[in-house]
Amino acid sequence: MTAKPSADGIRDADGIPDEPAADIATDPFDADAADGTDAPRLPRLGPIGWLRWTWRQLTSMRSALFLLLMLAVAALPGSTFPQRSIDPTRTTQWITDHPTAGPILDKLGFFEVYASPWFAAIYLLLFISLVGCVLPRAAQHWRALRTPPPRPPKNPERLASAHVETVDATAGEVLEQWRARLRKAHYRVVSHEDGTLSAEKGYLKETGNIVFHLALIGVIVGVGIGHLWGWKGDVILPVGKTFANTLSRYDTFSPGPNVDPSRLAPYTLTLTKLDAQFNEDVAAGNQLGMPRDFTASVDFAPTAGGAVQHETIKVNHPLETGDGTVFLLGNGYAPKITVRDAAGHVLYSDATPFLAQDNNYKSVGAVKVAGAAPKQLGFAGLFLPTGKVTAHGPVSMFPQPLDPRLALTVFEGELFPRGAPQSVYALDTTAMTQVQAEDGKDALRLWLAVGETYQLPGGRGSITFDGVERWAGLSIRTDPGKSLTLGSALLALAGLIAVLVVRRRRVFVRVAEAAPGPDGEPRTLVRVGALAKDDDEGMAQELATLADRPEDPR
Amino acid sequence: MSDLTLAQLSMWSLYSAMAVLALALLGYTAYLAGLVPARSAARESARESAVAEDRELVGAGVGSGVAAGGVGMPSAPDAVASDGMPSASVGIPGAIGAVGGKAGAGDSAPSGRAIDIGVPVRARKAAGIGWSLTLLGTVLLTVAVLLRALEVHRAPLGNMFEFAISGSMVAMLAYVAWSFRRDLRWLGVFVVAPVLGTLMLAISVWYVDAAELMPSLKSYWLVIHVSIAVISTALFGIGAALSVLYLWQDRVETAGTRSFMNRLPGARQLEHLSYTVHIMAFPLWTFTVIVGAIWARQAWGSYWNWDPKEVWSFVIWVAYAAYLHARVTSGWRRQNATLIALAGFACLIINYTVVNFFFVGQHSYSGLGR
Ligand code: HEM
């Protein structure tokens, strides 16, 4: 044999490919053996034939690969374009900003990529392909598990790794020795004919492969269950208020198609305290004022009027209620505002949540006084926990309420002109006019500190800034599919590790009597060949160990 | 010790690590460069002795990779340098590429012995210096990371700067550990250079002062999620370096040109090494994504929100799955499969850089830009 490197460098001089010998190549050892139908072949096909052909194409490795690559590419637009399900405001803004491209992309589903038909088409095809591919393989593997290793080739020493030696022992003894060694190395050993052994191990690799792929289906099913039977709702709850788990109490509620929102568990939550901590270290540079910790203390009553449990909810520590998990996802300020009419009757008095706009909790909000007469009154503007007026307008200097201020403008007219739903944090001013300052030169601008009352001009009454509360943004969610998803994902991981760690190996042994030694003692020629699936650097090493030649083959 | 001195010590350690690694890089470069002139001579003598060896082996009737691997090597002056064709050692009778590869480059610690026959003394010395400095640099880098951890009283995995230095540390530790198992002096340049580049970016662009974490980042899931992410990223990085080397070597071999690349293992073996690294990194990345989902549920209430960071993590996972698939799909060339792996790595880089800075999402924790 000469060392003649060939183009791919993997065939040796005899022309034995490093692929399995012929008798092995036909069995499912080789992943692509089952895939050999890919070759272009155009026989005449009836409708059934075409169906079969399509099915084969769909379940081929090549289509799987193509669909995987498609999936990767198709997922990308979801990170570059705003997504309606995540940030509807930004999505609408984007479409408004791009009058030509916006509506077209919207039609094409670029703002709801993960709910778009084309994205669904890709992953559904992929999973059909997966089932079609993996189930037959699973059946094949099931058979392989119960089929003994194949007969040995005529010349096992021609396999990728080989060991040939002549030993001082009878053929029977040598064979037994090898059988014992192979067994010890966890091989499954059979002898198809006298003087030979066939051994195989590493079935776990294929098992892992099948488990991995089937578990991916479990992940998808779990996600699907979550979409169909899961729901989520958000509620903004000022300190001191109680939330009862009924549909009408949610600010937003998005149920899956199979959810009956009238059957929510009747628990109540009272927010007793919200503790917010921020970095107060003035030397901390841009970290000054960064959030440190948020803790909501709640009284949780599993049934209305039932025994109350004192619980805390933190950012990484949600509350399990039995019907939905309560997460603390946001917080902010709810200034207590009271509006009175000219006679001093209270028209409005409430802790009114304002939404934070920046890290220092400059917050926007609105007060809608529907009971004001003759015209309804609306106040809109800013709440600033540490307020200051600068050249750029009112700003907040720090997230804690060191010097809380309200900066408001006033409108009068019709608050709900079209009866359409509107944000509680903004006024719809289409049917309102702005109230002017008394000198008539400019719009009226209020700047209130805690405890201050402002008498509105023209006998419109007064507004008082009574104090500041915090609110907690609670999100309550259920996902009945999550355990299935998590379990399947972990199973997939375990399968994957088995695929990548376990080696599928075969060893073939042939012994034959050799010329007896000088004193007539029996001698035996052993020819051992070993074969591993894929590149397996360890095979030669393992064979050396098996051959009781612990010296490194390197 | 006060936090300020810890911070100073950490930075000094980091700067010295970078200086030492820069010198190590010089050593490794000199090693590769110094090998080129020796190459053709070594190649001739390798040809002759290889042929002689073969006759002997055939005569003995031992066509075994096991035996040949052991016997064949000493007389072949330098298996790898001996021939520009796919790792000359592959040609050893009966041995599959992997076995031959071990014969060529598998042996021993970085101070390699048998394989150094035919390697000029100067090159060998340069590599020795490169290796010693690599060890020193790795120690200094590790110290820098540990000091940073002491300074911030938590795992140093809270912002871009910390990812970069921790990731660089993992890459260096992986390289060093692997070097104890096989001769990887040829790989030194291609690991140390990217690591140095990363560290330079870390100190110049990504540096932020030590700080406590935002509330959503305060969780033991952070430590698990991010540390596994950093480890798998470092491994993917080494895998990507090997992939590039494979594609390069593949072209050199096809064209038959002479270059220092002839000193490196053959294309087939490089491909195999790259695959080996990738299959370690891929389950780790899978784990990263799973833990990320668990943590996302704890922190944000829903395990998957398609936030940009999640999108990209998913894309990376799918890309590397596609790479593993492509490798076993008939009709797909290894070169193209490798390109998919490199595309996956490109996504990984984008995920750590562009996505952290320019995309709006819940993962905005680079610590910069406020
Ligand atoms: C969700 C999509 C899929 C993912 C993420 C995925 C991922 C993987 C991974 C990571 C491997 C391990 C590769 C290795 O052994 O190194 C693998 C192997 C395999 N996959 Fe998939 N796969 C998917 C779909 C499919 C489909 C649709 C098919 C069938 C057409 C398929 C057939 C196979 C086969 C036959 C192997 C074994 C290759 C071998 O023998 O090593 N996979 N897959």
Short mmCIF file of N, CA, C and O and ligand atoms in Angstrom, two decimals, chain A residues 29-32 35 57-65 67-68 71 125-134 137 205-206 209 212-213 216 496 499-500 533-534, chain B residues 275 279 282 317-318 320-325 327-329, ligand 1:
data_model
loop_
_atom_site.label_atom_id
_atom_site.label_comp_id
_atom_site.label_asym_id
_atom_site.label_seq_id
_atom_site.Cartn_x
_atom_site.Cartn_y
_atom_site.Cartn_z
N PHE A 29 -27.13 2.24 9.24
CA PHE A 29 -26.01 2.87 9.94
C PHE A 29 -25.79 4.28 9.43
O PHE A 29 -25.52 5.21 10.17
N ASP A 30 -25.93 4.42 8.13
CA ASP A 30 -25.64 5.69 7.51
C ASP A 30 -26.90 6.53 7.42
O ASP A 30 -27.91 6.10 6.89
N ALA A 31 -26.84 7.74 7.95
CA ALA A 31 -28.04 8.57 8.03
C ALA A 31 -28.67 8.78 6.66
O ALA A 31 -29.89 8.76 6.52
N ASP A 32 -27.84 8.98 5.68
CA ASP A 32 -28.38 9.35 4.40
C ASP A 32 -28.78 8.16 3.55
O ASP A 32 -29.32 8.33 2.47
N ASP A 35 -32.06 8.28 2.62
CA ASP A 35 -32.32 9.54 1.94
C ASP A 35 -31.93 9.45 0.48
O ASP A 35 -31.93 10.42 -0.24
N GLN A 57 -39.86 14.40 -1.13
CA GLN A 57 -39.10 15.64 -1.23
C GLN A 57 -39.18 16.41 0.09
O GLN A 57 -38.19 16.85 0.63
N LEU A 58 -40.41 16.49 0.60
CA LEU A 58 -40.63 17.28 1.81
C LEU A 58 -39.87 16.69 2.98
O LEU A 58 -39.35 17.41 3.83
N THR A 59 -39.82 15.38 3.03
CA THR A 59 -39.19 14.76 4.19
C THR A 59 -37.72 14.45 3.96
O THR A 59 -37.13 13.70 4.73
N SER A 60 -37.14 15.01 2.91
CA SER A 60 -35.71 14.75 2.71
C SER A 60 -34.88 15.70 3.57
O SER A 60 -35.34 16.76 3.97
N MET A 61 -33.68 15.27 3.85
CA MET A 61 -32.77 16.10 4.64
C MET A 61 -32.56 17.45 3.98
O MET A 61 -32.39 18.46 4.64
N ARG A 62 -32.57 17.42 2.63
CA ARG A 62 -32.27 18.66 1.94
C ARG A 62 -33.37 19.70 2.18
O ARG A 62 -33.10 20.87 2.42
N SER A 63 -34.62 19.24 2.13
CA SER A 63 -35.71 20.19 2.40
C SER A 63 -35.66 20.66 3.84
O SER A 63 -35.93 21.83 4.13
N ALA A 64 -35.33 19.74 4.74
CA ALA A 64 -35.24 20.13 6.16
C ALA A 64 -34.23 21.26 6.31
O ALA A 64 -34.48 22.27 6.97
N LEU A 65 -33.10 21.08 5.64
CA LEU A 65 -32.05 22.09 5.74
C LEU A 65 -32.52 23.42 5.15
O LEU A 65 -32.34 24.48 5.75
N LEU A 67 -35.56 24.48 4.84
CA LEU A 67 -36.57 25.10 5.69
C LEU A 67 -35.93 25.69 6.95
O LEU A 67 -36.35 26.75 7.41
N LEU A 68 -34.93 25.03 7.47
CA LEU A 68 -34.23 25.60 8.64
C LEU A 68 -33.62 26.94 8.29
O LEU A 68 -33.75 27.92 9.03
N LEU A 71 -36.24 29.50 7.98
CA LEU A 71 -36.77 29.90 9.29
C LEU A 71 -35.88 30.97 9.92
O LEU A 71 -36.35 31.97 10.46
N LEU A 125 -44.35 23.48 7.74
CA LEU A 125 -43.70 22.57 6.79
C LEU A 125 -42.52 21.88 7.45
O LEU A 125 -42.31 20.67 7.30
N LEU A 126 -41.76 22.65 8.20
CA LEU A 126 -40.58 22.08 8.85
C LEU A 126 -40.99 20.95 9.80
O LEU A 126 -40.36 19.90 9.84
N PHE A 127 -42.07 21.19 10.51
CA PHE A 127 -42.44 20.16 11.47
C PHE A 127 -43.14 18.98 10.82
O PHE A 127 -42.99 17.84 11.29
N ILE A 128 -43.84 19.23 9.71
CA ILE A 128 -44.37 18.08 8.97
C ILE A 128 -43.19 17.25 8.46
O ILE A 128 -43.14 16.03 8.59
N SER A 129 -42.23 17.96 7.89
CA SER A 129 -41.04 17.28 7.39
C SER A 129 -40.37 16.49 8.51
O SER A 129 -39.94 15.35 8.32
N LEU A 130 -40.34 17.11 9.67
CA LEU A 130 -39.67 16.47 10.81
C LEU A 130 -40.38 15.17 11.20
O LEU A 130 -39.75 14.13 11.37
N VAL A 131 -41.71 15.25 11.29
CA VAL A 131 -42.46 14.04 11.65
C VAL A 131 -42.24 12.97 10.58
O VAL A 131 -41.92 11.81 10.88
N GLY A 132 -42.36 13.40 9.33
CA GLY A 132 -42.22 12.45 8.23
C GLY A 132 -40.85 11.84 8.18
O GLY A 132 -40.65 10.75 7.65
N CYS A 133 -39.90 12.57 8.70
CA CYS A 133 -38.52 12.10 8.64
C CYS A 133 -38.20 11.23 9.85
O CYS A 133 -37.54 10.20 9.74
N VAL A 134 -38.69 11.65 10.98
CA VAL A 134 -38.24 11.02 12.21
C VAL A 134 -39.02 9.76 12.55
O VAL A 134 -38.45 8.79 13.04
N ARG A 137 -37.61 6.86 10.81
CA ARG A 137 -36.29 6.58 11.40
C ARG A 137 -36.42 5.92 12.75
O ARG A 137 -35.62 5.06 13.12
N LYS A 205 -26.87 6.91 20.46
CA LYS A 205 -26.71 8.09 19.60
C LYS A 205 -27.98 8.31 18.78
O LYS A 205 -28.54 9.40 18.76
N GLU A 206 -28.41 7.26 18.12
CA GLU A 206 -29.60 7.38 17.29
C GLU A 206 -30.85 7.60 18.16
O GLU A 206 -31.74 8.37 17.80
N ASN A 209 -30.92 11.13 18.89
CA ASN A 209 -31.33 11.90 17.72
C ASN A 209 -32.85 11.93 17.59
O ASN A 209 -33.47 12.97 17.37
N PHE A 212 -34.42 13.87 20.44
CA PHE A 212 -34.24 15.31 20.19
C PHE A 212 -35.31 15.84 19.24
O PHE A 212 -35.99 16.82 19.53
N HIS A 213 -35.44 15.17 18.10
CA HIS A 213 -36.38 15.69 17.10
C HIS A 213 -37.82 15.61 17.58
O HIS A 213 -38.61 16.53 17.36
N LEU A 216 -38.65 18.32 19.98
CA LEU A 216 -38.90 19.62 19.35
C LEU A 216 -40.39 19.77 19.04
O LEU A 216 -40.97 20.85 19.16
N LEU A 496 -29.89 15.77 22.46
CA LEU A 496 -28.82 16.40 21.68
C LEU A 496 -27.45 16.01 22.23
O LEU A 496 -26.52 15.68 21.49
N VAL A 499 -26.65 12.61 21.14
CA VAL A 499 -26.24 12.56 19.72
C VAL A 499 -24.79 12.96 19.58
O VAL A 499 -24.02 12.34 18.84
N LEU A 500 -24.43 14.00 20.28
CA LEU A 500 -23.12 14.59 20.02
C LEU A 500 -22.01 13.92 20.81
O LEU A 500 -20.84 14.04 20.46
N LYS A 533 -19.13 5.55 12.86
CA LYS A 533 -19.95 6.47 12.08
C LYS A 533 -19.33 7.85 12.21
O LYS A 533 -18.88 8.22 13.29
N ASP A 534 -19.33 8.58 11.14
CA ASP A 534 -18.76 9.94 11.13
C ASP A 534 -17.27 9.93 11.45
O ASP A 534 -16.66 8.90 11.65
N TYR B 275 -15.64 21.09 13.73
CA TYR B 275 -16.88 20.39 14.10
C TYR B 275 -16.86 20.02 15.59
O TYR B 275 -17.84 20.22 16.31
N ILE B 279 -19.73 21.18 18.21
CA ILE B 279 -20.69 20.32 18.89
C ILE B 279 -20.56 20.43 20.41
O ILE B 279 -21.42 19.95 21.13
N PHE B 282 -22.72 23.98 20.71
CA PHE B 282 -24.15 24.00 20.35
C PHE B 282 -25.08 23.60 21.50
O PHE B 282 -26.05 24.32 21.78
N TRP B 317 -29.34 29.86 16.97
CA TRP B 317 -29.55 28.45 17.25
C TRP B 317 -29.95 27.70 15.98
O TRP B 317 -29.41 26.64 15.65
N VAL B 318 -30.87 28.29 15.23
CA VAL B 318 -31.32 27.64 14.00
C VAL B 318 -30.17 27.55 13.00
O VAL B 318 -29.99 26.53 12.33
N TYR B 320 -26.94 27.32 13.56
CA TYR B 320 -25.99 26.25 13.90
C TYR B 320 -26.63 24.87 13.75
O TYR B 320 -25.96 23.91 13.38
N ALA B 321 -27.94 24.77 14.01
CA ALA B 321 -28.62 23.50 13.75
C ALA B 321 -28.54 23.19 12.26
O ALA B 321 -28.29 22.04 11.86
N ALA B 322 -28.72 24.23 11.44
CA ALA B 322 -28.63 24.03 10.00
C ALA B 322 -27.22 23.58 9.61
O ALA B 322 -27.05 22.72 8.74
N TYR B 323 -26.23 24.13 10.28
CA TYR B 323 -24.85 23.71 10.00
C TYR B 323 -24.68 22.22 10.29
O TYR B 323 -24.15 21.46 9.47
N LEU B 324 -25.17 21.78 11.45
CA LEU B 324 -25.03 20.36 11.79
C LEU B 324 -25.78 19.50 10.79
O LEU B 324 -25.33 18.41 10.41
N HIS B 325 -26.93 19.99 10.35
CA HIS B 325 -27.69 19.26 9.34
C HIS B 325 -26.94 19.19 8.03
O HIS B 325 -26.85 18.14 7.42
N ARG B 327 -24.00 19.29 7.38
CA ARG B 327 -22.84 18.39 7.41
C ARG B 327 -23.22 16.95 7.07
O ARG B 327 -22.40 16.19 6.59
N VAL B 328 -24.45 16.56 7.41
CA VAL B 328 -24.83 15.17 7.15
C VAL B 328 -25.82 15.05 6.00
O VAL B 328 -26.36 13.98 5.78
N THR B 329 -26.06 16.14 5.30
CA THR B 329 -26.97 16.06 4.16
C THR B 329 -26.19 15.67 2.91
O THR B 329 -25.20 16.31 2.59
C1 HEM C 1 -36.86 22.01 13.88
C2 HEM C 1 -36.07 21.61 13.00
C3 HEM C 1 -34.84 20.78 13.19
C4 HEM C 1 -33.75 21.02 13.99
C5 HEM C 1 -33.54 22.20 14.90
C6 HEM C 1 -32.84 19.95 13.81
C7 HEM C 1 -31.61 19.84 14.42
C8 HEM C 1 -30.77 18.76 14.29
C9 HEM C 1 -29.52 18.61 14.95
C10 HEM C 1 -28.91 19.65 15.89
C11 HEM C 1 -29.00 17.43 14.61
C12 HEM C 1 -27.70 16.84 15.11
C13 HEM C 1 -26.73 16.74 14.00
C14 HEM C 1 -25.57 15.85 14.32
O1 HEM C 1 -25.74 14.63 14.41
O2 HEM C 1 -24.47 16.38 14.44
C15 HEM C 1 -29.90 16.82 13.71
C16 HEM C 1 -29.71 15.59 13.12
C17 HEM C 1 -30.57 15.03 12.21
N1 HEM C 1 -31.74 15.59 11.72
FE1 HEM C 1 -32.57 17.28 12.33
N2 HEM C 1 -33.38 19.06 12.92
C18 HEM C 1 -34.59 19.55 12.53
C19 HEM C 1 -35.46 18.98 11.61
C20 HEM C 1 -35.20 17.83 10.92
C21 HEM C 1 -35.99 17.32 9.88
C22 HEM C 1 -37.24 18.00 9.33
C23 HEM C 1 -35.43 16.17 9.47
C24 HEM C 1 -35.88 15.26 8.37
C25 HEM C 1 -35.94 15.55 7.14
C26 HEM C 1 -34.26 15.96 10.25
C27 HEM C 1 -33.42 14.88 10.14
C28 HEM C 1 -32.27 14.72 10.84
C29 HEM C 1 -31.43 13.56 10.74
C30 HEM C 1 -31.67 12.38 9.83
C31 HEM C 1 -30.36 13.76 11.61
C32 HEM C 1 -29.25 12.79 11.92
C33 HEM C 1 -28.02 13.10 11.26
C34 HEM C 1 -27.00 12.12 11.69
O3 HEM C 1 -27.16 10.94 11.36
O4 HEM C 1 -26.06 12.52 12.36
N3 HEM C 1 -34.14 16.98 11.14
N4 HEM C 1 -30.99 17.65 13.53
#
